[in-house]
């Protein structure tokens, strides 16, 4: 298959690009010539230098390594092309890729690790170019589009009103949108020297998961992704919601407590805080246990989750997930500045920053906490303590950037 990926950030390089690699596949990475600010914090490697390294690497290779790891356990990721683009340059880039591609006949997967729908115009331009050439008789296999963000689906991109001018009939006839669940803590992007050659390296935890939604119109993807790390799920939306609660929600709660307890130490890494005392280890365990119990109550009581509840042993699933997630939090050197990157002081230009952060947190913790409270007759103590930490941080004017 031919894999076109838009976005050379931590997640794109650390999870998306390597996950789809399989015997005989081709990987082409595209990134905007001038990148916008990263809402999850800056990295040690500037966007301009990252682009330069990916473009100039003679072996067309970059690396993924777990924090604290050594060169011996690096993952080598080879790509077949790297392109920077302005929006008007996408069409000739796609034409040039199709001219040299060996695997386009099997199928094309276009992925993007881009947060905002309005930034997908270049991706839609690429999809339209692929679709038109396919309709003109070029031997191009089935085309699939995956928005690799847990808060945005490919279908939502297709339906976004701001993009209606970029959506074409050819795209609708030829491209199958596919929902995805992505899960890997990619904590850094840096420059290393491999032998005598400078290269890009992503710092990412050992755990990595990318799942696609299995439907009747995506069954062909299973064969196309054979030999890759990609998995498939018929309950993808439910698993995404569970991930939001157990991973993102619990992570934020622990990070808020750590940031408050350390008196706003911006150099802190969450795993160092958790492992520093037995009491803090127990606190992290309690947050995860309370969130897991709340999630279980929601899954059993909400009819929306009936099909998942009938097909899956919920207790076993949540017990295994919670144990694995807690291990990830203990073992991954994740900077507090990355986890709480959106916890920023209000300014005249961004006067709703606290409101936005609080709403994002509430979306990830409210349902499990409310379900736990309703069932137990009392609020979960550890998670409540974390929410108090948020109040204390705001009251003291302690933010991740001030």
Short mmCIF file of C-alpha atoms in Angstrom, two decimals, residues 25-180:
data_model
loop_
_atom_site.label_atom_id
_atom_site.label_comp_id
_atom_site.label_asym_id
_atom_site.label_seq_id
_atom_site.Cartn_x
_atom_site.Cartn_y
_atom_site.Cartn_z
CA UNK A 25 4.37 -0.57 1.86
CA UNK A 26 5.61 2.93 1.00
CA UNK A 27 5.63 5.84 3.44
CA UNK A 28 5.51 9.45 2.27
CA UNK A 29 5.51 12.14 4.97
CA UNK A 30 4.18 15.62 4.26
CA UNK A 31 4.36 18.62 6.56
CA UNK A 32 3.57 22.29 6.22
CA UNK A 33 6.58 24.39 5.33
CA UNK A 34 5.81 26.68 8.26
CA UNK A 35 4.24 24.90 11.23
CA UNK A 36 1.83 26.57 13.63
CA UNK A 37 2.38 26.63 17.41
CA UNK A 38 1.92 23.28 19.12
CA UNK A 39 -0.86 23.40 21.72
CA UNK A 40 0.77 20.57 23.67
CA UNK A 41 4.02 22.47 24.09
CA UNK A 42 7.23 23.05 22.20
CA UNK A 43 9.97 20.48 21.70
CA UNK A 44 13.76 20.57 21.85
CA UNK A 45 13.80 20.43 18.04
CA UNK A 46 12.38 23.39 16.12
CA UNK A 47 9.94 22.69 13.25
CA UNK A 48 12.33 24.22 10.74
CA UNK A 49 15.27 22.07 11.87
CA UNK A 50 13.08 18.94 11.99
CA UNK A 51 12.01 19.55 8.38
CA UNK A 52 15.62 20.07 7.35
CA UNK A 53 16.77 16.84 8.99
CA UNK A 54 13.99 14.75 7.47
CA UNK A 55 14.62 16.26 4.04
CA UNK A 56 18.41 15.85 4.13
CA UNK A 57 18.78 12.42 5.77
CA UNK A 58 20.62 10.28 3.20
CA UNK A 59 19.09 7.05 4.53
CA UNK A 60 15.57 8.51 4.80
CA UNK A 61 15.46 7.32 8.40
CA UNK A 62 14.44 8.70 11.75
CA UNK A 63 14.29 7.03 15.16
CA UNK A 64 11.86 6.35 17.99
CA UNK A 65 13.28 5.69 21.46
CA UNK A 66 11.68 5.39 24.87
CA UNK A 67 12.68 8.03 27.45
CA UNK A 68 15.71 6.86 29.35
CA UNK A 69 16.45 4.25 26.71
CA UNK A 70 19.69 3.61 24.86
CA UNK A 71 20.73 3.53 21.23
CA UNK A 72 20.46 -0.26 21.31
CA UNK A 73 16.68 -0.17 21.72
CA UNK A 74 15.96 2.51 19.13
CA UNK A 75 13.33 1.80 16.50
CA UNK A 76 14.46 2.75 12.99
CA UNK A 77 11.67 4.19 10.85
CA UNK A 78 12.40 4.37 7.14
CA UNK A 79 10.37 6.58 4.84
CA UNK A 80 10.28 6.82 1.06
CA UNK A 81 9.89 10.58 0.81
CA UNK A 82 9.53 13.76 2.85
CA UNK A 83 7.85 16.86 1.47
CA UNK A 84 7.16 20.30 2.88
CA UNK A 85 4.31 22.21 1.31
CA UNK A 86 2.35 25.37 1.05
CA UNK A 87 -1.31 24.73 0.31
CA UNK A 88 -0.98 25.54 -3.40
CA UNK A 89 1.92 23.07 -3.75
CA UNK A 90 0.07 19.91 -2.69
CA UNK A 91 -1.27 18.93 -6.14
CA UNK A 92 2.15 18.72 -7.87
CA UNK A 93 3.57 16.85 -4.85
CA UNK A 94 0.83 14.20 -5.07
CA UNK A 95 1.34 13.90 -8.83
CA UNK A 96 5.08 13.35 -8.32
CA UNK A 97 4.44 10.70 -5.64
CA UNK A 98 2.00 8.80 -7.85
CA UNK A 99 4.52 8.80 -10.70
CA UNK A 100 7.07 6.88 -8.65
CA UNK A 101 4.82 4.79 -6.36
CA UNK A 102 5.17 1.02 -6.66
CA UNK A 103 2.33 0.10 -4.30
CA UNK A 104 -0.54 2.47 -5.21
CA UNK A 105 -2.27 -0.37 -7.08
CA UNK A 106 -2.94 -2.21 -3.81
CA UNK A 107 -4.49 0.86 -2.18
CA UNK A 108 -3.77 4.24 -0.66
CA UNK A 109 -4.15 5.25 2.97
CA UNK A 110 -4.05 8.97 3.71
CA UNK A 111 -3.59 9.80 7.38
CA UNK A 112 -3.24 13.10 9.20
CA UNK A 113 -2.29 14.03 12.76
CA UNK A 114 -3.83 17.51 12.57
CA UNK A 115 -6.05 18.86 15.34
CA UNK A 116 -8.28 21.44 13.68
CA UNK A 117 -10.66 20.75 10.78
CA UNK A 118 -9.85 24.04 9.06
CA UNK A 119 -6.25 22.84 8.63
CA UNK A 120 -7.33 19.86 6.51
CA UNK A 121 -7.65 21.75 3.21
CA UNK A 122 -4.31 20.44 1.98
CA UNK A 123 -5.32 16.89 2.91
CA UNK A 124 -8.58 17.23 0.99
CA UNK A 125 -6.64 18.61 -1.94
CA UNK A 126 -4.50 15.46 -1.91
CA UNK A 127 -7.59 13.24 -1.65
CA UNK A 128 -9.19 15.03 -4.60
CA UNK A 129 -6.04 14.61 -6.72
CA UNK A 130 -5.93 10.89 -5.92
CA UNK A 131 -9.64 10.53 -6.67
CA UNK A 132 -9.49 12.36 -9.99
CA UNK A 133 -6.54 10.33 -11.23
CA UNK A 134 -8.33 7.15 -10.18
CA UNK A 135 -11.46 8.20 -12.08
CA UNK A 136 -9.34 9.12 -15.09
CA UNK A 137 -8.36 5.46 -15.35
CA UNK A 138 -5.09 5.26 -13.41
CA UNK A 139 -4.64 1.95 -11.64
CA UNK A 140 -5.01 3.14 -8.04
CA UNK A 141 -6.52 0.82 -5.45
CA UNK A 142 -9.13 1.74 -2.85
CA UNK A 143 -8.50 5.05 -1.04
CA UNK A 144 -9.01 5.41 2.70
CA UNK A 145 -8.73 8.54 4.83
CA UNK A 146 -7.95 8.47 8.58
CA UNK A 147 -7.85 11.52 10.84
CA UNK A 148 -5.51 10.26 13.56
CA UNK A 149 -6.82 12.43 16.39
CA UNK A 150 -9.04 11.08 19.14
CA UNK A 151 -11.09 14.29 19.22
CA UNK A 152 -11.69 14.44 15.46
CA UNK A 153 -12.81 11.80 12.94
CA UNK A 154 -12.42 11.61 9.20
CA UNK A 155 -16.19 11.81 8.82
CA UNK A 156 -16.27 15.01 10.87
CA UNK A 157 -13.64 16.50 8.57
CA UNK A 158 -15.82 15.61 5.57
CA UNK A 159 -18.85 17.24 7.22
CA UNK A 160 -17.15 20.40 8.53
CA UNK A 161 -18.88 23.46 7.08
CA UNK A 162 -15.65 25.42 6.76
CA UNK A 163 -14.35 22.77 4.34
CA UNK A 164 -17.38 22.44 2.06
CA UNK A 165 -15.57 24.36 -0.66
CA UNK A 166 -12.76 21.79 -0.59
CA UNK A 167 -14.97 18.70 -0.60
CA UNK A 168 -15.59 17.40 -4.11
CA UNK A 169 -17.89 14.82 -5.62
CA UNK A 170 -14.81 12.83 -6.63
CA UNK A 171 -13.72 12.56 -3.00
CA UNK A 172 -17.17 11.39 -1.91
CA UNK A 173 -17.23 8.74 -4.66
CA UNK A 174 -13.73 7.37 -4.10
CA UNK A 175 -12.63 7.91 -0.50
CA UNK A 176 -13.75 5.92 2.54
CA UNK A 177 -13.44 7.86 5.82
CA UNK A 178 -12.25 5.70 8.73
CA UNK A 179 -12.40 6.47 12.46
CA UNK A 180 -9.27 5.84 14.53
#
